[in-house]
XYZ file of C-alpha atoms in Angstrom:
500
model
C -156.016 -48.300 14.478
C -159.485 -47.623 13.087
C -157.925 -45.195 10.467
C -155.432 -47.886 9.449
C -158.245 -50.494 8.968
C -160.222 -47.964 6.858
C -157.150 -47.363 4.706
C -157.067 -51.064 3.733
C -160.827 -51.259 3.039
C -161.739 -52.143 -0.537
C -163.454 -49.372 -2.463
C -165.237 -49.305 -5.802
C -163.103 -47.926 -8.589
C -163.553 -46.954 -12.251
C -162.042 -48.916 -14.999
C -158.725 -46.992 -15.252
C -158.053 -47.224 -11.569
C -159.051 -50.929 -11.328
C -157.036 -52.046 -14.373
C -154.032 -50.058 -13.083
C -154.200 -51.914 -9.770
C -154.278 -55.222 -11.634
C -150.778 -54.442 -12.751
C -148.750 -55.137 -15.832
C -147.048 -58.520 -15.934
C -147.351 -62.085 -17.226
C -150.946 -61.895 -18.286
C -150.194 -58.820 -20.408
C -147.073 -60.399 -22.003
C -148.962 -63.660 -22.784
C -151.836 -61.644 -24.331
C -149.361 -59.586 -26.403
C -147.802 -62.767 -27.769
C -151.104 -64.371 -28.727
C -152.590 -61.211 -30.171
C -149.332 -60.472 -31.940
C -149.447 -63.992 -33.493
C -152.908 -63.314 -34.880
C -151.646 -60.092 -36.384
C -148.529 -61.817 -37.872
C -150.869 -64.367 -39.464
C -152.852 -61.633 -41.130
C -149.720 -60.231 -42.684
C -148.529 -63.609 -43.925
C -151.989 -64.524 -45.398
C -152.513 -61.215 -47.120
C -148.988 -60.612 -48.397
C -147.863 -64.203 -49.020
C -149.134 -64.204 -52.586
C -146.176 -62.067 -53.644
C -143.960 -65.144 -53.189
C -146.621 -67.756 -54.100
C -147.540 -66.361 -57.572
C -144.188 -66.762 -59.214
C -143.904 -70.320 -57.929
C -147.526 -71.344 -58.813
C -147.525 -69.738 -62.160
C -146.989 -72.977 -64.200
C -148.989 -75.224 -61.929
C -152.113 -73.052 -61.924
C -151.431 -71.742 -65.530
C -151.601 -68.099 -64.352
C -151.797 -65.404 -66.965
C -151.237 -61.787 -66.225
C -154.918 -61.131 -65.441
C -155.163 -64.026 -62.995
C -151.874 -62.884 -61.336
C -153.338 -59.452 -60.783
C -156.533 -60.933 -59.309
C -154.649 -63.275 -57.091
C -152.349 -60.484 -55.804
C -155.265 -58.390 -54.600
C -158.020 -60.930 -53.763
C -157.025 -61.398 -50.106
C -157.077 -57.553 -49.701
C -160.425 -57.449 -51.312
C -161.794 -60.027 -48.826
C -160.457 -57.954 -45.975
C -162.005 -54.808 -47.285
C -165.432 -56.222 -47.844
C -165.549 -57.850 -44.431
C -164.046 -55.090 -42.238
C -167.343 -53.290 -41.677
C -169.113 -56.470 -40.731
C -166.353 -57.443 -38.333
C -166.347 -54.070 -36.672
C -170.082 -54.286 -36.138
C -169.829 -57.831 -34.701
C -166.920 -56.795 -32.464
C -168.945 -53.975 -30.994
C -172.142 -55.942 -30.572
C -171.202 -59.633 -30.039
C -167.661 -59.276 -28.546
C -164.032 -58.896 -29.651
C -162.985 -62.389 -28.470
C -165.710 -64.138 -30.461
C -164.788 -62.455 -33.692
C -161.103 -63.213 -33.186
C -161.782 -66.872 -32.576
C -164.070 -67.208 -35.602
C -161.541 -65.346 -37.743
C -158.512 -67.615 -36.780
C -160.466 -70.914 -37.039
C -162.012 -70.243 -40.472
C -158.807 -68.637 -41.704
C -156.979 -71.853 -40.792
C -159.463 -74.113 -42.589
C -159.710 -71.897 -45.724
C -155.929 -71.728 -45.948
C -155.537 -75.519 -45.815
C -158.257 -75.941 -48.464
C -156.668 -73.408 -50.832
C -153.328 -75.231 -50.556
C -154.901 -78.272 -52.371
C -157.018 -76.315 -54.853
C -156.546 -77.995 -58.267
C -157.066 -74.866 -60.410
C -156.624 -71.127 -60.342
C -160.360 -70.311 -60.169
C -160.946 -72.381 -57.006
C -157.714 -71.127 -55.492
C -158.766 -67.467 -55.987
C -162.217 -68.204 -54.442
C -160.637 -69.823 -51.363
C -158.124 -67.026 -50.946
C -161.031 -64.530 -51.018
C -162.808 -66.527 -48.317
C -159.555 -66.577 -46.330
C -159.215 -62.808 -46.645
C -162.794 -62.239 -45.717
C -162.426 -64.122 -42.459
C -158.843 -63.152 -41.562
C -160.051 -59.542 -41.884
C -161.742 -60.111 -38.535
C -158.506 -60.240 -36.749
C -157.127 -57.306 -38.691
C -160.082 -55.195 -37.708
C -160.465 -56.171 -34.064
C -157.056 -57.094 -32.611
C -155.971 -53.515 -31.746
C -159.200 -52.800 -29.863
C -159.161 -56.152 -28.016
C -155.645 -55.818 -26.662
C -155.820 -52.053 -26.057
C -158.867 -52.527 -23.705
C -156.851 -54.742 -21.305
C -154.595 -51.848 -20.431
C -154.722 -48.429 -18.713
C -154.074 -45.092 -20.212
C -150.307 -45.391 -19.509
C -149.749 -48.773 -21.234
C -152.459 -48.707 -23.944
C -150.605 -46.523 -26.451
C -147.390 -48.520 -25.838
C -148.997 -51.963 -26.247
C -150.897 -50.950 -29.384
C -147.564 -49.807 -30.825
C -145.755 -52.889 -29.630
C -148.168 -55.324 -31.071
C -147.466 -53.771 -34.475
C -143.968 -55.255 -34.096
C -145.566 -58.586 -35.050
C -146.407 -57.042 -38.437
C -142.652 -56.712 -38.912
C -142.132 -60.243 -37.621
C -144.669 -61.444 -40.284
C -142.648 -59.666 -42.933
C -139.530 -61.511 -41.665
C -141.171 -64.993 -41.411
C -142.812 -64.638 -44.790
C -139.735 -64.420 -47.028
C -137.781 -66.729 -44.656
C -140.476 -69.467 -45.017
C -140.570 -68.835 -48.746
C -136.763 -69.165 -49.001
C -136.931 -72.340 -46.941
C -139.860 -74.045 -48.751
C -139.864 -72.983 -52.344
C -136.551 -74.635 -53.348
C -137.679 -78.052 -51.949
C -137.903 -80.893 -54.307
C -141.124 -82.648 -53.244
C -142.596 -85.830 -54.695
C -145.926 -86.089 -52.846
C -149.631 -86.345 -53.611
C -152.636 -85.545 -51.502
C -156.233 -86.173 -52.550
C -155.026 -86.637 -56.134
C -153.281 -83.233 -56.122
C -149.463 -83.121 -56.559
C -147.964 -81.278 -53.548
C -145.656 -78.642 -54.930
C -143.555 -76.442 -52.615
C -145.778 -73.501 -53.126
C -148.779 -75.516 -51.784
C -146.810 -76.347 -48.699
C -145.963 -72.677 -48.347
C -149.668 -71.706 -48.453
C -150.524 -74.266 -45.799
C -147.697 -72.970 -43.579
C -149.152 -69.473 -43.784
C -152.429 -70.557 -42.223
C -151.342 -73.337 -39.776
C -150.376 -70.961 -36.968
C -154.019 -69.690 -36.907
C -155.092 -72.803 -35.041
C -152.381 -72.208 -32.385
C -153.493 -68.606 -31.890
C -157.159 -69.695 -31.664
C -156.380 -72.098 -28.868
C -154.401 -69.443 -27.087
C -157.244 -66.883 -27.435
C -159.692 -69.365 -25.968
C -157.742 -69.249 -22.697
C -158.233 -65.479 -22.377
C -161.401 -63.630 -21.291
C -163.398 -61.064 -23.212
C -162.169 -57.489 -23.085
C -163.177 -56.025 -19.641
C -163.631 -52.574 -21.208
C -166.035 -54.069 -23.760
C -167.978 -55.944 -21.002
C -168.372 -52.772 -19.083
C -169.600 -51.012 -22.270
C -172.231 -53.721 -22.527
C -173.308 -53.295 -18.974
C -171.795 -56.577 -17.811
C -169.811 -55.026 -14.943
C -169.701 -58.286 -12.954
C -167.964 -60.155 -15.816
C -165.617 -57.221 -16.417
C -164.711 -57.182 -12.714
C -163.947 -60.933 -12.789
C -161.754 -60.483 -15.904
C -159.821 -57.719 -14.146
C -159.326 -59.906 -11.054
C -158.015 -62.635 -13.288
C -155.449 -60.259 -14.672
C -154.402 -59.295 -11.205
C -154.193 -62.856 -10.025
C -151.993 -63.930 -12.968
C -149.782 -60.939 -12.684
C -149.181 -61.083 -8.945
C -149.661 -64.753 -8.195
C -152.170 -63.838 -5.455
C -155.714 -64.935 -5.005
C -158.503 -62.985 -6.666
C -159.962 -62.250 -3.255
C -156.883 -60.100 -2.481
C -157.579 -57.672 -5.313
C -157.876 -54.211 -3.576
C -161.099 -53.119 -5.327
C -164.652 -53.999 -4.211
C -166.518 -53.236 -7.406
C -166.372 -51.365 -10.702
C -167.889 -47.857 -11.312
C -169.155 -47.387 -14.789
C -167.381 -44.581 -16.564
C -169.145 -45.001 -19.882
C -172.913 -45.312 -20.356
C -173.692 -48.874 -21.508
C -174.675 -49.385 -25.109
C -178.339 -49.951 -25.469
C -179.351 -53.255 -27.140
C -182.180 -53.012 -29.619
C -183.349 -56.526 -30.409
C -186.212 -55.260 -32.634
C -184.128 -54.025 -35.396
C -182.693 -56.267 -37.996
C -178.989 -56.804 -38.555
C -178.613 -54.148 -41.319
C -180.486 -51.535 -39.238
C -178.278 -52.425 -36.285
C -175.146 -52.112 -38.400
C -176.204 -48.763 -39.523
C -177.026 -47.633 -36.042
C -173.496 -48.678 -35.020
C -171.901 -46.951 -37.948
C -173.910 -43.800 -38.238
C -172.434 -42.060 -35.178
C -168.945 -42.208 -36.717
C -170.240 -40.017 -39.562
C -171.956 -37.447 -37.362
C -170.695 -34.757 -35.034
C -168.463 -34.826 -33.090
C -166.770 -37.759 -34.872
C -167.336 -37.083 -38.612
C -164.207 -34.971 -39.224
C -162.017 -37.321 -37.138
C -163.362 -40.489 -38.897
C -162.669 -38.976 -42.387
C -159.195 -37.979 -41.196
C -158.118 -41.400 -39.744
C -159.562 -43.091 -42.869
C -157.571 -40.820 -45.083
C -154.412 -41.426 -43.078
C -154.818 -45.205 -43.380
C -155.643 -45.022 -47.053
C -152.608 -42.883 -47.854
C -150.181 -44.878 -45.692
C -151.311 -48.249 -47.052
C -151.296 -46.940 -50.636
C -147.744 -45.851 -50.565
C -146.036 -48.546 -48.455
C -148.127 -51.659 -49.268
C -148.441 -50.482 -52.922
C -144.755 -50.413 -53.370
C -144.022 -53.450 -51.283
C -146.128 -55.677 -53.513
C -143.814 -54.574 -56.375
C -140.613 -54.670 -54.391
C -139.688 -58.291 -55.480
C -140.305 -57.320 -59.103
C -138.168 -54.225 -58.834
C -135.295 -56.273 -57.124
C -135.539 -58.895 -59.886
C -135.222 -56.224 -62.553
C -132.219 -54.650 -60.845
C -130.483 -58.013 -60.613
C -131.437 -58.875 -64.227
C -129.855 -55.684 -65.491
C -126.872 -55.047 -63.110
C -125.051 -53.018 -65.701
C -127.536 -50.213 -65.353
C -126.737 -47.611 -62.808
C -130.095 -46.516 -61.554
C -133.367 -48.319 -60.752
C -135.565 -46.643 -63.391
C -133.113 -47.390 -66.171
C -133.066 -51.075 -65.192
C -136.839 -51.105 -65.110
C -137.081 -49.599 -68.494
C -134.813 -52.268 -69.992
C -136.868 -54.935 -68.340
C -140.166 -53.532 -69.594
C -140.500 -55.796 -72.571
C -143.242 -58.091 -73.986
C -142.883 -61.587 -72.522
C -143.375 -64.781 -74.486
C -146.627 -66.306 -73.136
C -145.444 -69.748 -74.331
C -142.559 -69.709 -71.733
C -143.445 -70.482 -68.162
C -141.080 -69.420 -65.318
C -141.823 -70.645 -61.769
C -138.611 -69.758 -59.963
C -137.917 -66.896 -57.554
C -134.581 -65.060 -57.616
C -132.850 -65.536 -54.278
C -131.904 -61.823 -54.333
C -135.491 -61.085 -53.326
C -135.497 -62.862 -50.004
C -132.620 -61.287 -48.109
C -133.698 -57.628 -48.579
C -137.256 -58.498 -47.618
C -135.972 -60.092 -44.365
C -133.826 -57.184 -43.600
C -136.782 -54.737 -44.098
C -138.840 -56.874 -41.715
C -136.128 -56.764 -39.100
C -135.818 -52.962 -39.443
C -139.559 -52.650 -39.089
C -139.424 -54.698 -35.913
C -136.775 -52.402 -34.364
C -138.745 -49.316 -35.453
C -141.942 -50.677 -33.853
C -140.151 -51.424 -30.649
C -138.666 -47.926 -30.499
C -141.941 -46.400 -31.362
C -143.712 -48.302 -28.503
C -141.018 -47.061 -26.120
C -141.006 -43.357 -27.061
C -144.554 -42.850 -28.236
C -145.776 -41.428 -24.926
C -142.820 -39.092 -24.593
C -142.758 -37.909 -28.185
C -146.457 -38.112 -28.891
C -148.160 -40.334 -31.523
C -148.769 -37.443 -33.927
C -145.186 -36.229 -33.904
C -143.793 -39.739 -34.284
C -146.128 -40.302 -37.308
C -144.961 -37.010 -38.884
C -141.269 -37.944 -38.483
C -141.764 -41.453 -40.032
C -143.713 -40.045 -42.999
C -141.197 -37.252 -43.597
C -138.023 -39.377 -43.382
C -139.421 -42.152 -45.522
C -140.556 -39.728 -48.270
C -137.130 -38.158 -48.371
C -135.386 -41.473 -48.735
C -137.764 -42.480 -51.577
C -136.995 -39.402 -53.546
C -133.217 -39.868 -52.943
C -133.325 -43.512 -54.150
C -133.979 -42.220 -57.680
C -130.764 -40.084 -57.747
C -128.390 -42.705 -56.322
C -126.342 -44.356 -59.044
C -125.215 -47.316 -56.832
C -127.905 -50.009 -56.906
C -127.102 -51.273 -53.320
C -127.769 -47.802 -51.967
C -130.846 -47.403 -54.074
C -132.227 -50.674 -52.541
C -131.453 -49.408 -49.060
C -133.210 -46.087 -49.557
C -136.209 -47.900 -51.009
C -136.264 -50.204 -48.047
C -136.276 -47.181 -45.698
C -139.191 -45.814 -47.496
C -141.056 -49.113 -47.024
C -140.635 -48.495 -43.268
C -143.384 -45.943 -43.538
C -145.734 -48.927 -42.999
C -144.845 -48.515 -39.335
C -147.246 -45.538 -39.480
C -150.210 -47.912 -39.668
C -149.699 -49.041 -35.999
C -149.335 -45.443 -34.862
C -152.527 -44.456 -36.690
C -154.215 -47.336 -34.951
C -152.974 -46.020 -31.634
C -154.426 -42.579 -32.354
C -157.737 -44.149 -33.416
C -157.973 -46.287 -30.174
C -157.643 -43.031 -28.246
C -160.105 -40.916 -30.336
C -163.241 -43.056 -29.776
C -165.232 -44.410 -26.789
C -165.446 -48.163 -26.211
C -168.845 -48.531 -27.940
C -167.424 -47.154 -31.225
C -163.808 -48.165 -31.042
C -164.107 -51.524 -32.886
C -166.171 -50.132 -35.715
C -163.871 -47.056 -36.034
C -160.741 -49.316 -36.325
C -162.557 -51.574 -38.782
C -163.727 -48.722 -41.046
C -160.339 -46.942 -40.931
C -158.462 -50.221 -41.703
C -160.980 -50.954 -44.522
C -160.032 -47.615 -46.005
C -156.417 -48.681 -45.617
C -156.934 -51.947 -47.424
C -158.619 -49.981 -50.226
C -155.471 -47.910 -50.262
C -153.403 -51.077 -50.603
C -155.449 -52.277 -53.545
C -155.257 -48.939 -55.234
C -151.609 -48.464 -54.438
C -150.521 -51.826 -55.801
C -152.299 -51.167 -59.104
C -151.146 -47.521 -59.455
C -147.581 -48.386 -58.484
C -147.166 -50.825 -61.309
C -148.314 -48.143 -63.834
C -146.049 -45.487 -62.219
C -142.976 -47.717 -62.144
C -143.180 -48.885 -65.708
C -144.549 -45.904 -67.469
C -143.417 -42.769 -65.530
C -140.676 -44.289 -63.078
C -138.876 -41.020 -62.501
C -141.997 -39.468 -60.997
C -143.012 -42.491 -58.805
C -141.462 -41.281 -55.630
C -142.545 -37.610 -56.151
C -146.091 -38.972 -56.182
C -145.431 -40.865 -52.907
C -143.724 -37.732 -51.426
C -146.764 -35.647 -52.322
C -149.016 -38.280 -50.643
C -146.805 -38.135 -47.510
C -146.916 -34.320 -47.361
C -150.685 -34.374 -47.441
C -150.697 -37.053 -44.786
C -148.361 -34.951 -42.534
C -150.721 -31.967 -42.803
C -153.744 -34.156 -41.870
C -151.853 -35.579 -38.950
C -150.934 -32.105 -37.829
C -154.665 -31.139 -37.827
C -155.768 -34.140 -35.784
C -157.100 -33.167 -32.355
C -155.764 -34.565 -29.097
C -157.908 -37.476 -27.805
C -158.699 -35.610 -24.655
C -160.337 -32.916 -26.717
C -162.572 -35.336 -28.585
C -164.709 -37.028 -26.030
C -165.428 -36.890 -22.325
C -165.085 -39.957 -20.112
C -168.836 -40.520 -19.912
C -170.656 -40.156 -23.223
C -173.862 -41.669 -24.472
C -174.069 -43.156 -27.947
C -177.177 -42.319 -29.897
């Protein structure tokens, strides 16, 4: 009897053991939906200009230069803010950053929807990108730290499914709203369909902010800050929601710190503090790994996002010149000087359906990736995706049937699923104190890749189209080599490691 009583006595446990005993259930699913919604909003806000620009061209008097600026300004905002958000996430908290990001993103998106001219619109879209970048940089670390080693890679991969959902909702909303015939005015500004579309991109941010407010701070982050009592309370909340039982029934008495808490230096200014948080990533034993994950994100964003920003243009050219038998020939016929006195503000409907199909295929791929990632391994899965997509990209240039060419190009665009897998790898490579900053810096490199890729792709497609996918294939080959050389997470860091 004494032995039986002892077996039911509560004992202190480390984080992995305690979070495992909290279970996986309703709490985790609700969190996945809210965090996924945040990520979906990031995609819609940053990629939405590809559908807004053609519709706003006449209203905002957009010339080629302003179109180029507008296409990349949100990415620029994300790039310039990623480092700051990573620092704030690691020092002030993941949840605070996400709440600020969603609320200001919502307000700036609404404001930009009624901007009377192109210059103010661009400024407001930059502000939107600057703040929405907080969610992009932090969301993976936040949700990953609510799960144990078994579920963490799966959840980080599953949440990337919402990237695909964003790519489905984006063209669907555009298809629904852009053709509308509106006769409205607000604050002296005529409400055109594209303005309503911009507002619809940002409106969900307020919903996600309200949802986030109902969740606690990451328990893993709280432990890293030395707030073990708050972390323990958060884990008990997870247990209570998942099981329906009282927090007092949680079979753990206390938490054992498995990472040395981060020292707080209040004497240093913000820039010195940012540097102290960043510097360890560029020192041994993290330097090589940091450079590798940054390169992986840069290369993956450059090829997938770079082409995706031009995908509607490519589809329009193929539809405009249907008598041509291959994509590059159609593009060469379409590459003519346009009359600046003529303003076109319509979007060919042929753009929407392929974009929705690609989003759906991405969603399926993300779900499959989340299911098999533990069995197959994140590195192997990334290598397969990069290899298959590169092969399809090259094949698309040799297919003389435009429908198959579109399909193969669409499969190439599925390489963007690699971003979520790289995030999974990054989460596993770094301790809690550095994880937010590592994700922020790697995604910042990725956004640089998106900006570079979208500019380079235009030059490739119109000047040396036949070599476009060979350049992308070479990029993927190098990415595969770097992925192969990445170490296993267990070889990178011990469970307990001080940060200096």
